[in-house]
PDB file of C-alpha atoms and ligand atoms in Angstrom:
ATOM      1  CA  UNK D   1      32.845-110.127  99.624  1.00 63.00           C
ATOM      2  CA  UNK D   2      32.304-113.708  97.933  1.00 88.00           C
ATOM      3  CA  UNK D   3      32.065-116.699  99.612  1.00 96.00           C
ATOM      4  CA  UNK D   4      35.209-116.660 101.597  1.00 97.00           C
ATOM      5  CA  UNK D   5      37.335-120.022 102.285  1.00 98.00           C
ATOM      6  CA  UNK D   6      38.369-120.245 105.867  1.00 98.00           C
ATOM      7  CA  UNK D   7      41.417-121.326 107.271  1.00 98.00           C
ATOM      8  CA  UNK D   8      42.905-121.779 110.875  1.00 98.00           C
ATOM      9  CA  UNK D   9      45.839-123.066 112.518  1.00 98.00           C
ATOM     10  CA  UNK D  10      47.499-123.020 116.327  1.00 96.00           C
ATOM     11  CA  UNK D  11      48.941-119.994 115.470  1.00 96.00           C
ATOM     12  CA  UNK D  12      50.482-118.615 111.665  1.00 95.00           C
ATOM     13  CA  UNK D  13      51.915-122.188 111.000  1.00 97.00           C
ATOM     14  CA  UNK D  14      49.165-122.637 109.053  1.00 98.00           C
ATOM     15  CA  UNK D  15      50.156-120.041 106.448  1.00 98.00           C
ATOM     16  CA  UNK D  16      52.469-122.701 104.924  1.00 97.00           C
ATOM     17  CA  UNK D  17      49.145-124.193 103.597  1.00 98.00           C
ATOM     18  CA  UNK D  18      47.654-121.036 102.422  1.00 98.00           C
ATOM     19  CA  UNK D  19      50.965-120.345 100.060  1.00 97.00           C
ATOM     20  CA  UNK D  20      50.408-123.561  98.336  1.00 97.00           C
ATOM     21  CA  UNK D  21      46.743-123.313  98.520  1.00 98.00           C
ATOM     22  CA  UNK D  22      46.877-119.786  96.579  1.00 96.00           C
ATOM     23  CA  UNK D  23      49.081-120.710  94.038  1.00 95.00           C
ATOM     24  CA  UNK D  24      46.404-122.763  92.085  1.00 96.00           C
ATOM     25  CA  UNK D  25      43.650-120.804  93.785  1.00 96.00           C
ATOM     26  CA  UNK D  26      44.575-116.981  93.318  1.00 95.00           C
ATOM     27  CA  UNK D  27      40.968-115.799  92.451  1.00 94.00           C
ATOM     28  CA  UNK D  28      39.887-116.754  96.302  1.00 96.00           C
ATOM     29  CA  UNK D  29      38.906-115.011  99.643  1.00 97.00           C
ATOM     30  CA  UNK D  30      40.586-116.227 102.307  1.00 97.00           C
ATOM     31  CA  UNK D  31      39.562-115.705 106.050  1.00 98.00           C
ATOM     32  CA  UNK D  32      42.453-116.778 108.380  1.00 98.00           C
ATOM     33  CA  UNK D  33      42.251-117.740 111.459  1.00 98.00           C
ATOM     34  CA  UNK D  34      45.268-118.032 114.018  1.00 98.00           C
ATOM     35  CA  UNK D  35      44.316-119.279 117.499  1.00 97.00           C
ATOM     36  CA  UNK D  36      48.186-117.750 119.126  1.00 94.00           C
ATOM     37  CA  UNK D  37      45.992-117.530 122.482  1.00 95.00           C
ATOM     38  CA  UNK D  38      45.641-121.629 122.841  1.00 95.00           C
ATOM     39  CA  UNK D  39      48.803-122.323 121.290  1.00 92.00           C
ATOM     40  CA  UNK D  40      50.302-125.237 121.262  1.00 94.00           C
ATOM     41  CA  UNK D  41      47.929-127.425 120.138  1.00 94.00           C
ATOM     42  CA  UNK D  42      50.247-130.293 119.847  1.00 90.00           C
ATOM     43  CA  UNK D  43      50.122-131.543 124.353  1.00 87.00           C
ATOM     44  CA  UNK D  44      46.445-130.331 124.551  1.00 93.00           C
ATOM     45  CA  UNK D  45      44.024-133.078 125.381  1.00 94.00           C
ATOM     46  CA  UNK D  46      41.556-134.249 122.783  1.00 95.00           C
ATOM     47  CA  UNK D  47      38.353-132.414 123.827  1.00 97.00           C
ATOM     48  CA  UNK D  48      39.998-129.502 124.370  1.00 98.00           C
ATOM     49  CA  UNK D  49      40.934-129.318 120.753  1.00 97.00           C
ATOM     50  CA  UNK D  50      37.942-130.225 119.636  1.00 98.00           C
ATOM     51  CA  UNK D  51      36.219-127.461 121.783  1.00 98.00           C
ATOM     52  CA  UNK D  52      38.560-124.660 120.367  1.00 98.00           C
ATOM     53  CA  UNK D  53      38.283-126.318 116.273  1.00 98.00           C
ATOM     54  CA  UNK D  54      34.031-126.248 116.746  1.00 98.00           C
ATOM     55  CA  UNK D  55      34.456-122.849 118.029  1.00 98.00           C
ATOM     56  CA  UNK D  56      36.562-121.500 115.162  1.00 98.00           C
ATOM     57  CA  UNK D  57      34.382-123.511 112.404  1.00 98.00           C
ATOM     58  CA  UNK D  58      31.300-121.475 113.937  1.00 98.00           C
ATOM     59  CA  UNK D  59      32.601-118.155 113.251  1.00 98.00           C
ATOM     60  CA  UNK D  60      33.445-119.455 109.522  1.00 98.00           C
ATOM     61  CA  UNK D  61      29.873-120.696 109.203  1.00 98.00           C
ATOM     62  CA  UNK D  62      28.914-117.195 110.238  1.00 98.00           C
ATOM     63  CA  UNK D  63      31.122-115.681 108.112  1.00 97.00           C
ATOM     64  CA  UNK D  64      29.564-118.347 105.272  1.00 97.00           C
ATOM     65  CA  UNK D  65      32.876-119.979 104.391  1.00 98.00           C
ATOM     66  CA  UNK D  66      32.304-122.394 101.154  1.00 98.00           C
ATOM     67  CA  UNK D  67      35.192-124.607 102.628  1.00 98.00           C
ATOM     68  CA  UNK D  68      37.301-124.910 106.012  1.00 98.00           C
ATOM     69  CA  UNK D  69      40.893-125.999 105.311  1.00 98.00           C
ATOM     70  CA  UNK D  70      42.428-127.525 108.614  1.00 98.00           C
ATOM     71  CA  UNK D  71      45.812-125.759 108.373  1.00 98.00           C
ATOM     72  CA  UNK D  72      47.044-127.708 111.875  1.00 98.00           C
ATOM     73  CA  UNK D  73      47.752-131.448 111.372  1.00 98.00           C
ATOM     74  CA  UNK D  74      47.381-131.745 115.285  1.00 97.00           C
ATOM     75  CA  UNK D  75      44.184-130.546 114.920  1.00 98.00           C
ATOM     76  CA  UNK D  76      42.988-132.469 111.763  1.00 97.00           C
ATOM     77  CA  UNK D  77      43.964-136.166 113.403  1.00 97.00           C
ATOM     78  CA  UNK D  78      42.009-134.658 116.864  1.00 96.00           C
ATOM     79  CA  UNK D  79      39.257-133.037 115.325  1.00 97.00           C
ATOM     80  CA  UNK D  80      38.160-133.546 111.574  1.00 97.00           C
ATOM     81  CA  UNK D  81      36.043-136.356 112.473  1.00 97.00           C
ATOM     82  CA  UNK D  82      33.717-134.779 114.571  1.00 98.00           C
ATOM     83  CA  UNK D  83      33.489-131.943 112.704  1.00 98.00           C
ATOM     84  CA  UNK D  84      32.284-133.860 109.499  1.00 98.00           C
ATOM     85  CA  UNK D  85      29.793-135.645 111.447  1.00 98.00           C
ATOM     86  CA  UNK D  86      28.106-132.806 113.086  1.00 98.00           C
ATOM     87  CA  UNK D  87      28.512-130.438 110.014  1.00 98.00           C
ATOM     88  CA  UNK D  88      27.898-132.853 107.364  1.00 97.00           C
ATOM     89  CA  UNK D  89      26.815-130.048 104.624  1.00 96.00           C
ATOM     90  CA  UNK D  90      30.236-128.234 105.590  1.00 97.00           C
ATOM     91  CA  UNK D  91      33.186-129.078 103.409  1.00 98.00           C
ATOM     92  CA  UNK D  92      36.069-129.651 105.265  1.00 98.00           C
ATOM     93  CA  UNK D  93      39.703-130.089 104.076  1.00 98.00           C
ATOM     94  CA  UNK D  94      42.194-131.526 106.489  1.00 98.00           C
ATOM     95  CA  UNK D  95      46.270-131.663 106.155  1.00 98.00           C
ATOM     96  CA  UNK D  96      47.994-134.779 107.723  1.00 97.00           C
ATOM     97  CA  UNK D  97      51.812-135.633 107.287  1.00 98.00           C
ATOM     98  CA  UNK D  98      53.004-136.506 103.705  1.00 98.00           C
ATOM     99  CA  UNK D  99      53.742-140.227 104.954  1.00 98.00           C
ATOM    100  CA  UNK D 100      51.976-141.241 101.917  1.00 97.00           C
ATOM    101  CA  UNK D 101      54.084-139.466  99.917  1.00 97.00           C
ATOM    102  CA  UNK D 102      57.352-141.092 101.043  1.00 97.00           C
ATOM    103  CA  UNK D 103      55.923-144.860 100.236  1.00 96.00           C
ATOM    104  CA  UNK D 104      55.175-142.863  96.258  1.00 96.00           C
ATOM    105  CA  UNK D 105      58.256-141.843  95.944  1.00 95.00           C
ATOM    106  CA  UNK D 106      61.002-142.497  98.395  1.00 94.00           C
ATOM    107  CA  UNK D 107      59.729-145.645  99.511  1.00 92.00           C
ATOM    108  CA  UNK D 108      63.270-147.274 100.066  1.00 95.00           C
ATOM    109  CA  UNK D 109      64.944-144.235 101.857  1.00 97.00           C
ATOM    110  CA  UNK D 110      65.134-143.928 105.568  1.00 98.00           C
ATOM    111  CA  UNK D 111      62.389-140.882 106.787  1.00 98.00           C
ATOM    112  CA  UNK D 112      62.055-139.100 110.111  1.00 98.00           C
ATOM    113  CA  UNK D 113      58.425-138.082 110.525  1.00 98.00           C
ATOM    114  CA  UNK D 114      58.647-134.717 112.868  1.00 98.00           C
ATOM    115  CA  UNK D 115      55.133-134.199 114.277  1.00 98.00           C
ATOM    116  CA  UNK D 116      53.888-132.592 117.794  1.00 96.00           C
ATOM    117  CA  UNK D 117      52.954-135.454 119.945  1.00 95.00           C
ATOM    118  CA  UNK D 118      49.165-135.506 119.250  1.00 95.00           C
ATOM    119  CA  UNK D 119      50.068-136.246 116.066  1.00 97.00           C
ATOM    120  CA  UNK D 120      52.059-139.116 116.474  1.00 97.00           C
ATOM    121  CA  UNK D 121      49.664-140.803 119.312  1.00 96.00           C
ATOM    122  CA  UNK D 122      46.907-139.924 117.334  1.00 96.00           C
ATOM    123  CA  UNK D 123      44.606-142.666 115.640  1.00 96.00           C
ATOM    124  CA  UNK D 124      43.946-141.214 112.310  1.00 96.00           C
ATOM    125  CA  UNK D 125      48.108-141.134 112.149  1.00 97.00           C
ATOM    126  CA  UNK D 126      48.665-144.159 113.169  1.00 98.00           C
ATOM    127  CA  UNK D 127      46.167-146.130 110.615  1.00 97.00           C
ATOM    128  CA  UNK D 128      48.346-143.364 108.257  1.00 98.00           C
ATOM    129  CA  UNK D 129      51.360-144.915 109.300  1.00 98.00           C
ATOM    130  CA  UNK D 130      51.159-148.910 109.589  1.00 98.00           C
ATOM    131  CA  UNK D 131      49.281-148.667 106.065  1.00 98.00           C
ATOM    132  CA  UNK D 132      52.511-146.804 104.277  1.00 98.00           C
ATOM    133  CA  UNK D 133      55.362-147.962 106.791  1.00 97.00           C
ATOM    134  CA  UNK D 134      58.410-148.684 104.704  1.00 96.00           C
ATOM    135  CA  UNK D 135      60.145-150.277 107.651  1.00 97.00           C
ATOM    136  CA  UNK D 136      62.612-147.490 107.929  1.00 97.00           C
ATOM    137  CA  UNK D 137      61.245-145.097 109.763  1.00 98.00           C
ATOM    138  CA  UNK D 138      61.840-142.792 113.167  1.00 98.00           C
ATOM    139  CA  UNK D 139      58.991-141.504 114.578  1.00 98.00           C
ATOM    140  CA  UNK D 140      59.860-137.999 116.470  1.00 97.00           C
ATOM    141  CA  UNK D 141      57.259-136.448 118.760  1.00 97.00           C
ATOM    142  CA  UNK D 142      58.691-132.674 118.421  1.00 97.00           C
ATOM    143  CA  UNK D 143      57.654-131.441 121.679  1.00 95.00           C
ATOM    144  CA  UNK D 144      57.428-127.420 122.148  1.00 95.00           C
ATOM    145  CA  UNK D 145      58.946-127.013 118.597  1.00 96.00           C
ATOM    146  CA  UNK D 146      55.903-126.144 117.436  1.00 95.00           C
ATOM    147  CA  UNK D 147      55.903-123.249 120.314  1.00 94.00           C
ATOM    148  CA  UNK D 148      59.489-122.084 119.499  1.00 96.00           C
ATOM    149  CA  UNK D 149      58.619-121.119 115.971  1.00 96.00           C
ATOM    150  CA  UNK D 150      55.181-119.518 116.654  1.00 93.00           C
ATOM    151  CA  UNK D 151      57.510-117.198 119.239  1.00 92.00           C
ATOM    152  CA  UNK D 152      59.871-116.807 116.166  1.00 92.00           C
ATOM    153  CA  UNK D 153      63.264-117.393 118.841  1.00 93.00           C
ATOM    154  CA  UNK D 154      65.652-118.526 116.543  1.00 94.00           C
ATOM    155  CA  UNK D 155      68.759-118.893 119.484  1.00 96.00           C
ATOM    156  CA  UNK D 156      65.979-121.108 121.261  1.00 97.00           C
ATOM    157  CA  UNK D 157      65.287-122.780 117.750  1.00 97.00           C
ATOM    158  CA  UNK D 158      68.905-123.208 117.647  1.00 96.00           C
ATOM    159  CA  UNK D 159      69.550-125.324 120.688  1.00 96.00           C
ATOM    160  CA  UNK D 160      66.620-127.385 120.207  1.00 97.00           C
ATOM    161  CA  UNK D 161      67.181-128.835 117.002  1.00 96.00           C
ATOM    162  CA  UNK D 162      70.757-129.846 117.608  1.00 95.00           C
ATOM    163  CA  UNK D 163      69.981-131.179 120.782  1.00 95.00           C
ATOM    164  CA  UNK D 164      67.193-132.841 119.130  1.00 95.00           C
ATOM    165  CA  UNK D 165      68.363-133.807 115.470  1.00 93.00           C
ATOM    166  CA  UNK D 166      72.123-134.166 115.713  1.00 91.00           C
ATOM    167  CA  UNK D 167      71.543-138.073 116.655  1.00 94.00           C
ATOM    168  CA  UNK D 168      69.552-138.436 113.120  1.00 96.00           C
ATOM    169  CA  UNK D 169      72.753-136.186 110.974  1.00 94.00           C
ATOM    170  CA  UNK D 170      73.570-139.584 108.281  1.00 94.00           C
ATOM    171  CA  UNK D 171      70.737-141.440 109.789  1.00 96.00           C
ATOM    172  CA  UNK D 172      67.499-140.442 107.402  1.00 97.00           C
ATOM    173  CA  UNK D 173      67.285-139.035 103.630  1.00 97.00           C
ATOM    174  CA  UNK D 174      63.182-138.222 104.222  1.00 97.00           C
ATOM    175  CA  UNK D 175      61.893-135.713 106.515  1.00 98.00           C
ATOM    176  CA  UNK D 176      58.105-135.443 106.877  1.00 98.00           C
ATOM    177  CA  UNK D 177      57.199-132.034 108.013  1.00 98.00           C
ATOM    178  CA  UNK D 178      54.294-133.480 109.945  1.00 98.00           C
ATOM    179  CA  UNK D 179      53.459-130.132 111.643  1.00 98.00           C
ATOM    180  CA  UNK D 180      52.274-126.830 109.764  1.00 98.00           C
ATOM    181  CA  UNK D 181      55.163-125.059 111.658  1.00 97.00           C
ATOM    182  CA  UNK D 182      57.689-127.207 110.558  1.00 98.00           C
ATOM    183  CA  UNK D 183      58.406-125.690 106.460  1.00 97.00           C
ATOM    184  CA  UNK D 184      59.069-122.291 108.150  1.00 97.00           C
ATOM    185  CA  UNK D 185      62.420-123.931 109.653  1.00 97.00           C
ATOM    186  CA  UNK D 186      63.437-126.073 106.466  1.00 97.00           C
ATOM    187  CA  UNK D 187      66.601-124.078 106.028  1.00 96.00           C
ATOM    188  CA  UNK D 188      67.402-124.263 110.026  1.00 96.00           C
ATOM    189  CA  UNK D 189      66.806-128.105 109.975  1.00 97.00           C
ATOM    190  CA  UNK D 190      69.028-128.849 107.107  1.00 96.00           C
ATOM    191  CA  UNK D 191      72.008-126.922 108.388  1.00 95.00           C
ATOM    192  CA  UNK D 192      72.149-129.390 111.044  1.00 94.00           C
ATOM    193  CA  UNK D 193      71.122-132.849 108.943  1.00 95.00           C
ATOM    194  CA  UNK D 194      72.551-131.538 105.586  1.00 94.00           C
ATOM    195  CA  UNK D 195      71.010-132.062 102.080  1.00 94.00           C
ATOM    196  CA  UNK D 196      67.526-134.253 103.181  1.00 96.00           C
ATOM    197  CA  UNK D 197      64.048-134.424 100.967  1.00 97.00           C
ATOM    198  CA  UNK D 198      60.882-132.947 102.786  1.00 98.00           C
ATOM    199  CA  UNK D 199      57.855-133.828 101.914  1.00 98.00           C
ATOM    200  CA  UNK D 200      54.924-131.420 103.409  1.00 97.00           C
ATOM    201  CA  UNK D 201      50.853-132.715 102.875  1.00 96.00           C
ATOM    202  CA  UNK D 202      49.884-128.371 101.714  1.00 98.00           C
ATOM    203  CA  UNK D 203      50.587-129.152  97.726  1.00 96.00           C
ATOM    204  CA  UNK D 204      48.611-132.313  97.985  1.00 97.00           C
ATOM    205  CA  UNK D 205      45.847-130.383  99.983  1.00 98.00           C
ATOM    206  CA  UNK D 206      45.741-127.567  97.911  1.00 98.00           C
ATOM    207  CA  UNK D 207      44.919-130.150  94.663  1.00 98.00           C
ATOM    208  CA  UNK D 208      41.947-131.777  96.756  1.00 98.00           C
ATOM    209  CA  UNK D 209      40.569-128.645  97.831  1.00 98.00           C
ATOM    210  CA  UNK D 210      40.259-127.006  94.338  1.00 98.00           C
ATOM    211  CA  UNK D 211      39.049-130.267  92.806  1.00 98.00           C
ATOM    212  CA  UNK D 212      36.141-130.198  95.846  1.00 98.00           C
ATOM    213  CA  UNK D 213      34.999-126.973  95.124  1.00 98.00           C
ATOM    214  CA  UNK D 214      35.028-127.363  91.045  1.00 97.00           C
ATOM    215  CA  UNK D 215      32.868-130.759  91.638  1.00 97.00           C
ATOM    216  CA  UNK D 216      30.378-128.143  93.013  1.00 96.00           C
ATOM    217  CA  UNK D 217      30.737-125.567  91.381  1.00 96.00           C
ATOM    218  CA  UNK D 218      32.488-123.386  94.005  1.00 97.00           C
ATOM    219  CA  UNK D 219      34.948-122.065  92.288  1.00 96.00           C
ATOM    220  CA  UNK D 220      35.310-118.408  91.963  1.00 94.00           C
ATOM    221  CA  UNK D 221      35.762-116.809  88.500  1.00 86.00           C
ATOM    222  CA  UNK D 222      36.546-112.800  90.138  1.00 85.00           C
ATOM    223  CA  UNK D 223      40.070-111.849  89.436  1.00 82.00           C
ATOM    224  CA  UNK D 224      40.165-110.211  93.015  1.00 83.00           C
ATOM    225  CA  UNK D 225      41.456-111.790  95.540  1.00 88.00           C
ATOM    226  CA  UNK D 226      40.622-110.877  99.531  1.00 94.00           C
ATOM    227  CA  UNK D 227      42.687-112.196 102.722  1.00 96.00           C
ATOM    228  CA  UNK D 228      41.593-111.701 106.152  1.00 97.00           C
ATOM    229  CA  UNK D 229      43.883-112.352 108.902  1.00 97.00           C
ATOM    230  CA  UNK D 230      42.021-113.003 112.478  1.00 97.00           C
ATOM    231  CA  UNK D 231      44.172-113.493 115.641  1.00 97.00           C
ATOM    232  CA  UNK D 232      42.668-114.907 118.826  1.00 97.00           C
ATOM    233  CA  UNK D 233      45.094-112.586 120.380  1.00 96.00           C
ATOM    234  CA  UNK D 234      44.795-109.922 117.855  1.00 95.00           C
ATOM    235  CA  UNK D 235      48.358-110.028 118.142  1.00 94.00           C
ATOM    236  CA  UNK D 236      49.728-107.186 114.979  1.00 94.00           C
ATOM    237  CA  UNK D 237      52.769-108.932 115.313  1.00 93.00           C
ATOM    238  CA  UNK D 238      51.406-112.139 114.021  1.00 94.00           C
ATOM    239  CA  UNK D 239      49.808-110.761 111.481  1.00 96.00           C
ATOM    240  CA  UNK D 240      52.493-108.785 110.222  1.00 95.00           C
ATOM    241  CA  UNK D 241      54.899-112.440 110.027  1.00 95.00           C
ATOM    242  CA  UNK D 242      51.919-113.459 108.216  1.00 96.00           C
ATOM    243  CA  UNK D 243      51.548-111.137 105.463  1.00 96.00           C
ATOM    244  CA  UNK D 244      55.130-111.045 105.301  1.00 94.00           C
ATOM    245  CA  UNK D 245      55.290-115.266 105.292  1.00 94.00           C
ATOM    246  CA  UNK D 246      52.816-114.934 102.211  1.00 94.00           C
ATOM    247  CA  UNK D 247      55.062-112.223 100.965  1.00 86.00           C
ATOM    248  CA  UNK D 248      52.102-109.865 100.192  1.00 75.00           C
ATOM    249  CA  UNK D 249      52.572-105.895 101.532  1.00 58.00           C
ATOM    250  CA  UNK D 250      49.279-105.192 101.591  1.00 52.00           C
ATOM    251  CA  UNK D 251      46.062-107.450 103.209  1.00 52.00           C
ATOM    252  CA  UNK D 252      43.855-106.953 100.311  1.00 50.00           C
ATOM    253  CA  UNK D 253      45.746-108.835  97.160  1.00 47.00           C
ATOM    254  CA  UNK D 254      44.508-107.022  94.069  1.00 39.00           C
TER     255      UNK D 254
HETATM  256  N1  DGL U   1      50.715-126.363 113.435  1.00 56.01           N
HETATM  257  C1  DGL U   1      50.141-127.410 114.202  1.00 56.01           C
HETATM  258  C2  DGL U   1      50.242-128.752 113.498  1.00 56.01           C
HETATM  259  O1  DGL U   1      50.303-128.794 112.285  1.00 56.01           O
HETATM  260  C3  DGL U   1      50.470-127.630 115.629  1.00 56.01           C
HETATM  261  C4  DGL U   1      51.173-126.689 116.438  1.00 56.01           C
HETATM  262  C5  DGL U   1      50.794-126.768 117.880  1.00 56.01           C
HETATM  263  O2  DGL U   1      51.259-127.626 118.623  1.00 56.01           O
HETATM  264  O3  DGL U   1      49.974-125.935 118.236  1.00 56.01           O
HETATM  265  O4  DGL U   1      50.225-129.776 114.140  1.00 56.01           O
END
């Protein structure tokens, strides 16, 4: 196997950042990580997170990954600090929510930013937000969402979002998916607010990745392509949304 790239999320949110991530980088190994067993991510205190991201990174740097992508936003604003500092030959690529991308190109429009609550409290979102805040924006701390998809209940899913989301229906044009989780249910949440834009951070991260690893010369040139699927649960179930998420039959992509 080549030098893999390794990826991890809460659970298999995180594959919404693979699919964009493979689309410009086909000729890539993937290892991916889904840590089902501590999700949510999104109420867990800040060490805590931190404890369970240094633990994943150290089975990529075992597995001599040439790049971590942090698939989890929650994770990213808790974690991606630290992990730079104390791993400082590592490259590490974080998401975050696409808040940037609304003052590019929808500046005027009124957004909802849907992220779990560590998100939204977080500091690295916050210095995010008051640098890009158009002055029209809700703020929505998505509480157990996060949970509802991983468990893949869609009556649950359901009741949540119009309990939830009704109140913004006419309200917002801009919905920032600020949660790897959240592009799985795009379909679900616009039955409820009708036609809205998203904007999701995976595109963006999937540019910055593959310009990181052709600044050093990373990049692989082998027409075969490998992905790994780890769950902390080793939960088949999981992997089998996964595969099927990234619409591939088979684990090894030839
Ligand atoms: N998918 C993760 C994120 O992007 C969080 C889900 C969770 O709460 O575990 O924030």
């Amino acid at each position: 196997m080549k030098q893999p790239i390794g990826i991890f999320d809460s659970g298999i949110g995180g594959v919404t950042v693979l699919k964009e991530i493979i689309k410009i980088l086909p000729n890539e190994d993937y290892i991916y990580y889904s840590d089902s067993k501590n999700n949510p991510y999104g109420d867990k205190q800040d060490k805590t997170i931190i404890n369970l991201c240094e633990n994943i990174v150290k089975i990529f740097i075992k597995r001599n990954c040439k790049a971590i992508v942090i698939a989890c936003n929650t994770a990213s604003a808790k974690a991606v600090k630290y992990l730079r500092k104390k791993y400082p030959s590592q490259i590490f690529v974080a998401i975050e929510p696409a808040y940037k991308m609304v003052h590019d190109h929808a500046y005027d429009k009124p957004t909802l930013v849907m992220a779990t609550k560590g998100t939204i409290k977080s500091e690295k979102f916050n210095l995010l937000f008051h640098k890009y805040n158009n002055h029209k924006t809700y703020l929505l701390p998505c509480v157990g969402l996060a949970d509802i998809i991983e468990k893949g209940d869609h009556e649950e899913l359901e009741k949540y979002l119009r309990k939830t989301f009704g109140i913004y229906k006419g309200l917002v044009d801009n919905i920032v998916l600020g949660c790897t989780h959240y592009p799985l249910i795009e379909k679900e949440i616009t039955k409820i607010l009708g036609q809205v834009k998203f904007f999701n951070g995976a595109s963006r991260l999937a540019i910055h990745l593959k310009e990181l690893l052709k600044e050093k010369n990373l990049l692989s040139n082998d027409t075969i392509s490998n992905i790994q699927f780890i769950d902390s649960q080793n939960s088949k179930e999981k992997e089998e949304r996964f595969f099927n998420i990234l619409n591939l039959k088979d684990k090894n992509k030839k």
